[in-house]
Amino acid sequence: MTAPALAMEAAAQMTQKTFKLTDPESGRSSALPVRSGTIGPAALDIATLYKDLDVFTYDPGFGMTAATESGITYIDGDAGVLLYRGYPIEQLAEKSSFMEVAYLLLMGELPTAKQLQEFTCNIRYHTMINEWLLRFFNGFHANAHPMAMVSGVVASMSAFYHDSMDIHNPRHREIFSHRIIAKLPTIAAAAHKHSLGQPFIYPRNDLDYAANVLNMLFAVPCEPYQLDPVACEALDLLFVLHADHEQNASTSTVRLAGSTGANPYAAISAGVSALWGPAHGGANEAVLSMLEQIGTVDNIPKYLAMAKDKSSHFRLMGFGHRVYKNFDPRAKIIREMSHKVLAALGRSDNPLLELAQRLEEIALKDEYFLSRKLYPNVDFYSGIIYSAIGIPRSMFTVMFAIARTVGWVAHWQEMISDPGMRIGRPRQLYIGATRRDYVDIGRRA
Ligand code: CMC
């Protein structure tokens, strides 16, 4: 049995411990068993709560609810720890590559050299998209946001692969995984080229994953395009850092949509749409707009005051996280990397990076941010690197989506392979009108 399989088995075990909950009025009680994972806090299993006590739990934003067991990614938000299949993100960032991390997340183990080569070949084999799919872009205005185009085109992929969409067939699931991971960059680049009015650039299977992305984004048919190794390396590392983050909003969306038995392209498209929001993956675009809005160090206090003012909608973008109550380990890596990338590209004197650092310094001395444990997250510095390597702001969240597709697929696979899978269906605390009789339209006040 593989290590993740063992971990899952351990995670599935109930401990002896139970919490007893008693209704003070009726005296009825429920013994709630505790489920413990391999690491991290245990979870109360409330499956019998409604049957025993006629109550549900109330948890807006699902801040306290584990909706599933999972063996893919672990986060300790207080300690700032992130593990993919047990491996620390710092080690993967330093030593691994996006293709290797994709294999790890999907298969549970680091690949051998042969396995990595086979996996990479499988991904390369699927990089082209159907020419008819390409024509869909003509239906979008040139000023359409690329995330709108990507979510629409990904959803429409289900119209092309009728013969390999049986979600209960492991081989079909595998082909889907390779297709979506391979084609997302092609679709993303097509969206970008459409915005520019430039010809679409076909994928090049002699290039590795990140280099192919950059080539499709920036090459033109009329002259050779010189790939910058610094940009390729930086993008590959950003993909590694964004590949998965356990049950975040977009991953949970993919799981929820997929739990209905919907085809996986529809589920991934739902994930792309969920990622777009500024509280989630859309924050990378919003951070750069915010930094430009702040403009100079002198303006920082004014904007910090706005971020603290509850009557203002302004938030410090790229700050705070539902799970991390400490530094986001990815933000630390990206901050370091942004210096290296800018130096290597000869742009060390980047005023936005300087402003971002000053903003971080000032915010982290401020009682408001300290007491709420609001630290820079993955999105705070990533836009500075994307910009430095020439990626336009509207494409930042698309880059995030390319990387996160791997995590979405790993979670979807994990869910569908689970024999205990059920449709995701939260309950509610109803606060609307109680039963009342229909009033004819002429008799309404
Ligand atoms: N600026 C100002 N105040 C903040 C911020 C912020 N960025 N983030 C949280 N707070 C305050 C919030 O107002 C609340 O204050 P109080 O206790 O006085 O009511 C407290 O901190 C707790 O915040 P919350 O809204 O309950 O936290 P949450 O877990 O629901 O939200 C978050 C997490 C990431 C949505 C939020 O911190 C935020 O909106 N940050 C800015 C957007 C951002 O950077 N998003 C990227 C997240 S990381 C990458 C990803 O998920 O894709």
XYZ file of C-alpha atoms and ligand atoms in Angstrom:
497
model
C 0.000 0.000 0.000
C 1.330 3.508 -0.844
C 2.013 6.074 1.862
C -1.027 8.249 1.031
C -3.268 5.186 1.040
C -1.972 4.311 4.501
C -2.509 7.879 5.613
C -6.088 7.816 4.353
C -6.745 4.585 6.182
C -5.385 6.052 9.396
C -7.430 9.187 8.845
C -10.583 7.149 8.425
C -10.249 5.694 11.901
C -12.370 7.072 14.707
C -10.648 7.643 18.006
C -12.219 6.282 21.212
C -12.975 9.817 22.285
C -16.540 11.146 22.037
C -18.081 14.482 22.938
C -21.459 14.255 24.581
C -23.926 16.996 23.712
C -27.131 17.270 25.748
C -30.282 19.263 25.018
C -30.983 20.994 28.349
C -34.740 21.076 27.647
C -35.491 17.503 26.587
C -32.525 15.817 28.272
C -31.825 13.952 25.003
C -28.155 13.605 24.178
C -25.865 12.709 21.332
C -22.428 11.108 21.618
C -20.307 12.616 18.867
C -17.215 10.601 17.961
C -13.929 12.346 17.260
C -12.184 11.606 13.965
C -8.478 12.199 13.926
C -6.289 12.655 10.888
C -2.578 11.938 10.569
C -1.652 15.489 11.676
C -3.631 18.585 12.565
C -6.716 19.122 14.671
C -9.267 16.329 15.010
C -12.869 16.798 13.857
C -16.168 16.055 15.561
C -18.291 13.695 13.492
C -21.782 15.188 13.652
C -23.518 12.702 11.340
C -25.992 11.615 14.064
C -26.666 15.076 15.478
C -29.963 15.745 13.676
C -31.272 12.245 14.348
C -30.381 12.476 18.060
C -31.165 16.113 18.846
C -33.135 17.624 15.917
C -30.477 20.301 15.335
C -27.984 21.085 12.589
C -24.729 22.980 12.999
C -24.448 26.608 11.899
C -21.128 27.620 10.372
C -21.289 30.506 7.862
C -18.244 30.482 5.577
C -17.506 26.886 6.661
C -14.743 28.218 8.921
C -15.091 25.309 11.358
C -16.360 22.535 9.110
C -14.352 19.737 7.518
C -16.419 18.733 4.498
C -14.226 15.781 3.573
C -11.226 13.670 4.440
C -8.316 14.419 2.139
C -4.771 13.132 1.760
C -3.504 15.758 -0.676
C -2.452 18.970 1.057
C -1.953 19.936 4.689
C -1.852 23.457 6.115
C -0.996 24.478 9.669
C -2.168 28.074 9.560
C -0.762 29.029 12.972
C 2.696 27.754 12.205
C 2.710 28.845 8.534
C 3.217 25.285 7.260
C 2.138 23.983 3.844
C 2.747 20.375 2.773
C 1.879 18.760 -0.584
C 1.469 15.018 0.053
C 3.652 15.538 3.132
C 6.472 17.440 1.401
C 7.155 21.004 2.675
C 6.462 23.709 0.085
C 9.904 25.224 0.724
C 11.628 21.994 -0.377
C 9.416 21.598 -3.425
C 9.970 25.258 -4.382
C 13.724 24.801 -4.180
C 14.153 21.383 -5.716
C 11.127 20.377 -7.740
C 9.357 21.497 -10.914
C 5.714 22.096 -11.762
C 5.377 18.852 -13.727
C 6.871 16.864 -10.863
C 4.580 18.599 -8.356
C 1.594 17.912 -10.621
C 2.481 14.218 -10.635
C 2.944 14.259 -6.858
C -0.421 15.899 -6.213
C -2.274 13.629 -8.624
C -0.561 10.323 -7.889
C 0.427 10.748 -4.245
C 4.148 10.043 -4.653
C 7.152 11.754 -6.207
C 7.730 10.184 -9.648
C 10.750 8.169 -10.698
C 12.637 9.641 -13.679
C 10.753 7.274 -16.004
C 7.353 8.092 -14.499
C 8.050 11.816 -14.792
C 9.095 11.460 -18.400
C 5.943 9.468 -19.240
C 3.707 11.931 -17.412
C 5.324 14.930 -19.119
C 4.920 13.217 -22.517
C 1.240 12.580 -21.786
C 0.698 16.233 -20.955
C 2.583 17.389 -24.071
C 0.544 15.038 -26.231
C -2.658 16.877 -25.288
C -1.610 20.539 -25.576
C -3.502 21.371 -28.801
C -7.159 22.336 -28.664
C -9.785 21.499 -31.261
C -9.896 24.188 -33.972
C -13.649 24.521 -33.492
C -13.070 25.329 -29.835
C -10.673 28.034 -30.957
C -13.477 29.687 -32.931
C -15.425 30.242 -29.701
C -13.090 33.130 -28.910
C -14.454 35.079 -31.875
C -17.721 35.391 -29.991
C -16.076 37.488 -27.274
C -15.462 41.233 -27.422
C -11.778 42.149 -27.466
C -12.198 43.731 -24.038
C -13.662 40.582 -22.443
C -11.795 39.663 -19.279
C -9.636 36.580 -19.971
C -11.124 34.817 -16.918
C -14.578 35.120 -18.530
C -13.244 33.575 -21.738
C -11.342 30.818 -19.922
C -14.285 29.724 -17.757
C -16.615 29.709 -20.783
C -14.266 27.801 -23.051
C -13.325 25.261 -20.354
C -17.031 24.525 -19.734
C -17.566 24.023 -23.462
C -14.776 21.407 -23.640
C -17.332 18.875 -22.403
C -19.000 19.176 -25.826
C -15.891 17.682 -27.481
C -15.094 14.545 -25.495
C -18.302 12.522 -25.256
C -16.400 9.271 -25.638
C -14.211 9.746 -22.562
C -16.347 11.369 -19.907
C -17.537 8.445 -17.826
C -16.547 9.704 -14.385
C -16.630 6.154 -12.994
C -14.071 4.922 -15.524
C -10.516 5.440 -14.127
C -8.989 5.568 -17.633
C -11.456 8.263 -18.697
C -10.621 10.201 -15.560
C -6.925 9.942 -16.333
C -7.369 11.159 -19.920
C -9.461 14.065 -18.636
C -6.696 14.957 -16.128
C -4.042 15.055 -18.831
C -6.263 16.969 -21.241
C -7.276 19.718 -18.876
C -3.772 20.262 -17.448
C -2.315 20.329 -20.978
C -4.978 22.513 -22.591
C -5.542 25.144 -19.907
C -2.392 27.102 -20.963
C -3.429 26.885 -24.626
C -6.889 28.250 -23.795
C -5.386 30.938 -21.538
C -2.961 32.055 -24.252
C -5.738 32.074 -26.858
C -7.758 34.391 -24.574
C -4.762 36.718 -24.295
C -4.104 36.753 -28.048
C -7.778 37.413 -28.679
C -7.654 40.475 -26.384
C -4.675 41.788 -28.352
C -6.094 40.947 -31.761
C -2.962 38.906 -32.495
C -2.855 35.522 -34.204
C -3.096 32.509 -31.972
C 0.237 30.758 -31.359
C 0.108 26.960 -31.337
C 1.693 25.040 -28.459
C 5.245 23.830 -28.938
C 5.832 20.379 -27.548
C 9.624 20.771 -27.537
C 9.256 23.301 -24.712
C 8.615 22.541 -21.092
C 5.332 23.550 -19.464
C 6.147 27.109 -18.300
C 8.224 27.927 -21.396
C 5.351 26.808 -23.605
C 2.988 29.123 -21.697
C 5.297 32.100 -22.222
C 5.846 31.247 -25.874
C 2.120 31.018 -26.581
C 1.533 34.322 -24.755
C 4.324 36.367 -26.307
C 5.500 34.877 -29.605
C 4.196 36.241 -32.901
C 4.310 34.437 -36.252
C 6.400 37.067 -38.027
C 9.614 36.885 -36.019
C 11.450 34.538 -33.668
C 10.697 34.856 -29.967
C 13.570 34.498 -27.514
C 12.473 32.810 -24.286
C 14.085 34.222 -21.164
C 15.263 31.412 -18.853
C 14.762 33.648 -15.801
C 11.112 34.187 -16.763
C 10.596 30.452 -17.424
C 12.085 29.518 -14.054
C 10.082 32.177 -12.208
C 6.811 31.088 -13.801
C 7.478 27.420 -13.086
C 8.100 28.278 -9.432
C 4.905 30.361 -9.232
C 3.018 27.376 -10.665
C 4.526 25.105 -7.979
C 3.460 27.519 -5.232
C -0.101 27.875 -6.556
C -0.743 24.231 -7.451
C -2.908 23.311 -4.473
C -4.181 24.706 -1.184
C -6.550 22.092 0.237
C -10.255 23.015 0.587
C -10.118 26.655 -0.573
C -13.203 28.278 -2.144
C -12.487 27.258 -5.752
C -11.461 23.699 -4.848
C -14.559 23.318 -2.708
C -16.568 24.638 -5.659
C -15.036 22.014 -7.944
C -15.847 19.330 -5.366
C -19.410 20.561 -4.895
C -20.112 20.811 -8.634
C -18.405 17.457 -9.241
C -20.328 15.776 -6.428
C -23.507 16.050 -8.501
C -21.934 13.802 -11.127
C -21.517 16.798 -13.464
C -18.847 16.283 -16.100
C -15.377 17.314 -14.915
C -14.977 20.162 -17.437
C -18.100 21.764 -15.966
C -16.683 21.296 -12.469
C -13.316 22.866 -13.399
C -15.088 25.750 -15.111
C -17.006 26.358 -11.871
C -13.645 26.416 -10.085
C -12.253 28.993 -12.530
C -15.258 31.226 -11.861
C -14.911 30.892 -8.085
C -11.195 31.679 -8.285
C -11.863 34.946 -10.077
C -13.247 36.754 -6.998
C -10.965 39.370 -5.390
C -11.166 37.625 -2.009
C -9.568 34.577 -3.672
C -7.384 34.327 -6.810
C -8.520 37.699 -8.156
C -6.523 39.314 -5.340
C -3.262 39.202 -7.340
C -4.732 41.574 -9.926
C -6.283 43.717 -7.189
C -2.965 44.057 -5.301
C -1.265 45.727 -8.237
C -4.184 48.078 -8.798
C -4.089 48.914 -5.082
C -0.334 49.596 -5.104
C -0.761 51.919 -8.074
C -3.641 53.620 -6.316
C -1.514 54.142 -3.176
C 1.244 55.502 -5.418
C 3.812 56.649 -2.849
C 4.972 55.679 0.641
C 3.506 58.944 2.005
C 0.026 57.731 1.103
C 0.335 54.423 3.010
C -1.126 55.728 6.323
C -4.194 57.063 4.507
C -4.879 53.704 2.851
C -4.180 51.738 6.039
C -6.749 53.923 7.793
C -9.245 53.113 5.030
C -8.496 49.372 5.363
C -9.256 49.596 9.083
C -12.419 51.629 8.623
C -15.372 49.224 8.694
C -17.597 51.697 6.826
C -15.214 51.590 3.850
C -15.169 48.627 1.443
C -11.416 49.030 1.008
C -9.313 46.105 2.236
C -5.592 45.673 2.084
C -5.459 43.309 -0.871
C -2.951 40.479 -0.558
C -3.294 40.603 3.230
C -5.089 38.167 5.536
C -6.116 34.578 5.087
C -8.845 32.307 6.412
C -6.351 29.654 7.511
C -2.946 31.348 7.889
C -2.705 33.304 11.094
C 1.004 33.698 10.484
C 3.118 34.345 7.385
C 1.829 32.521 4.345
C 4.906 30.390 3.532
C 4.294 30.970 -0.175
C 4.444 34.755 0.314
C 7.872 34.448 1.949
C 9.203 32.442 -1.001
C 7.672 34.813 -3.559
C 9.033 37.914 -1.812
C 12.563 36.485 -1.956
C 12.060 35.395 -5.504
C 10.809 38.811 -6.620
C 14.188 40.344 -5.680
C 16.072 37.672 -7.615
C 13.841 37.924 -10.671
C 13.947 41.710 -10.794
C 17.737 41.704 -10.359
C 18.180 39.073 -13.085
C 15.963 41.085 -15.417
C 17.908 44.261 -14.601
C 14.914 45.899 -12.910
C 16.037 45.966 -9.266
C 14.761 49.496 -8.788
C 11.110 48.486 -9.120
C 9.072 51.193 -7.346
C 6.062 48.879 -6.837
C 8.201 46.277 -5.046
C 9.639 49.005 -2.806
C 6.154 50.301 -2.076
C 4.862 46.776 -1.343
C 7.714 46.173 1.103
C 7.127 49.445 2.911
C 3.409 48.697 3.076
C 4.134 45.264 4.558
C 6.563 46.771 7.103
C 4.147 49.483 8.204
C 1.095 47.176 8.329
C 2.957 44.580 10.387
C 3.676 47.177 13.058
C 0.059 48.247 13.199
C -2.062 46.998 16.095
C -5.083 46.360 13.798
C -3.188 43.908 11.582
C -1.176 42.383 14.448
C -4.182 41.669 16.640
C -6.099 40.097 13.736
C -3.026 38.176 12.581
C -3.248 39.615 9.080
C -0.057 38.846 7.150
C 0.835 39.068 3.451
C -0.574 36.136 1.504
C 0.489 34.447 -1.742
C -1.062 37.194 -3.840
C 0.783 40.120 -2.261
C 4.029 39.801 -4.241
C 3.073 37.472 -7.114
C 1.764 40.280 -9.363
C 5.100 42.067 -9.157
C 6.813 39.006 -10.636
C 4.121 38.432 -13.249
C 4.482 42.071 -14.327
C 8.255 41.849 -14.436
C 8.090 38.911 -16.835
C 5.650 40.781 -19.052
C 2.333 39.188 -18.093
C -0.476 41.753 -18.208
C -2.550 42.342 -15.102
C -5.740 40.873 -16.535
C -3.884 37.569 -16.976
C -2.630 37.242 -13.373
C -5.626 35.254 -12.140
C -5.528 33.151 -15.294
C -1.945 32.176 -14.395
C -3.215 31.173 -10.956
C -5.963 29.101 -12.630
C -3.429 27.264 -14.808
C -1.496 26.157 -11.730
C -4.533 25.443 -9.543
C -6.079 23.235 -12.217
C -3.713 20.533 -10.975
C -5.061 20.833 -7.437
C -8.669 20.922 -8.658
C -8.128 17.755 -10.667
C -6.395 15.985 -7.765
C -9.316 16.828 -5.455
C -11.928 15.865 -8.024
C -10.163 12.531 -8.570
C -9.904 11.930 -4.829
C -13.601 12.654 -4.382
C -14.833 10.551 -7.299
C -12.630 7.590 -6.271
C -14.076 7.637 -2.760
C -16.747 4.921 -2.511
C -18.488 7.000 0.172
C -18.906 10.049 -2.089
C -22.221 11.856 -1.635
C -23.671 14.928 -3.270
C -22.543 18.069 -1.422
C -25.625 19.700 -0.009
C -25.313 22.146 2.926
C -28.284 22.835 5.208
C -29.551 26.262 6.289
C -31.024 28.131 9.212
C -34.274 29.407 7.717
C -35.179 32.993 8.711
C -37.892 33.729 6.099
C -41.679 34.014 6.396
C -43.531 31.211 8.102
C -46.359 29.433 6.249
C -48.973 31.807 4.813
C -51.786 31.599 2.246
C -51.608 32.911 -1.303
C -53.297 36.316 -1.809
C -54.948 37.074 -5.176
C -53.215 39.939 -7.015
C -56.243 42.274 -6.779
C -56.343 41.896 -2.989
C -52.719 42.752 -2.283
C -51.920 46.028 -0.504
N -7.703 44.342 5.155
C -8.319 44.840 6.238
N -8.962 44.116 7.175
C -8.985 42.791 6.988
C -8.388 42.191 5.879
C -7.721 43.001 4.951
N -7.135 42.463 3.872
N -8.579 40.846 5.940
C -9.291 40.629 7.063
N -9.531 41.819 7.704
C -10.220 41.986 8.981
C -11.723 41.816 8.866
O -12.345 43.043 8.582
C -12.065 41.264 10.211
O -12.007 42.316 11.130
P -13.017 42.337 12.435
O -12.631 41.162 13.255
O -12.759 43.653 13.072
O -14.408 42.222 11.866
C -10.883 40.355 10.552
O -9.770 40.926 9.846
C -11.086 38.913 10.145
O -11.361 38.902 8.758
P -12.445 37.985 8.041
O -13.024 38.748 6.896
O -13.381 37.427 9.047
O -11.504 36.852 7.503
P -11.888 35.751 6.452
O -11.178 34.531 6.864
O -13.369 35.657 6.307
O -11.318 36.338 5.081
C -9.801 36.884 3.351
C -10.071 35.988 4.566
C -8.568 36.378 2.622
C -10.994 36.805 2.382
C -9.602 38.335 3.830
O -8.473 38.395 4.681
C -9.438 39.314 2.672
O -10.445 39.793 2.136
N -8.164 39.627 2.267
C -7.934 40.466 1.111
C -8.118 39.686 -0.175
C -6.987 38.716 -0.425
O -5.813 39.049 -0.321
N -7.341 37.500 -0.816
C -6.366 36.431 -1.176
C -6.379 35.315 -0.190
S -5.006 34.186 -0.350
C -5.090 33.490 -1.926
C -6.376 32.829 -2.266
O -7.175 32.376 -1.458
O -6.610 32.735 -3.460
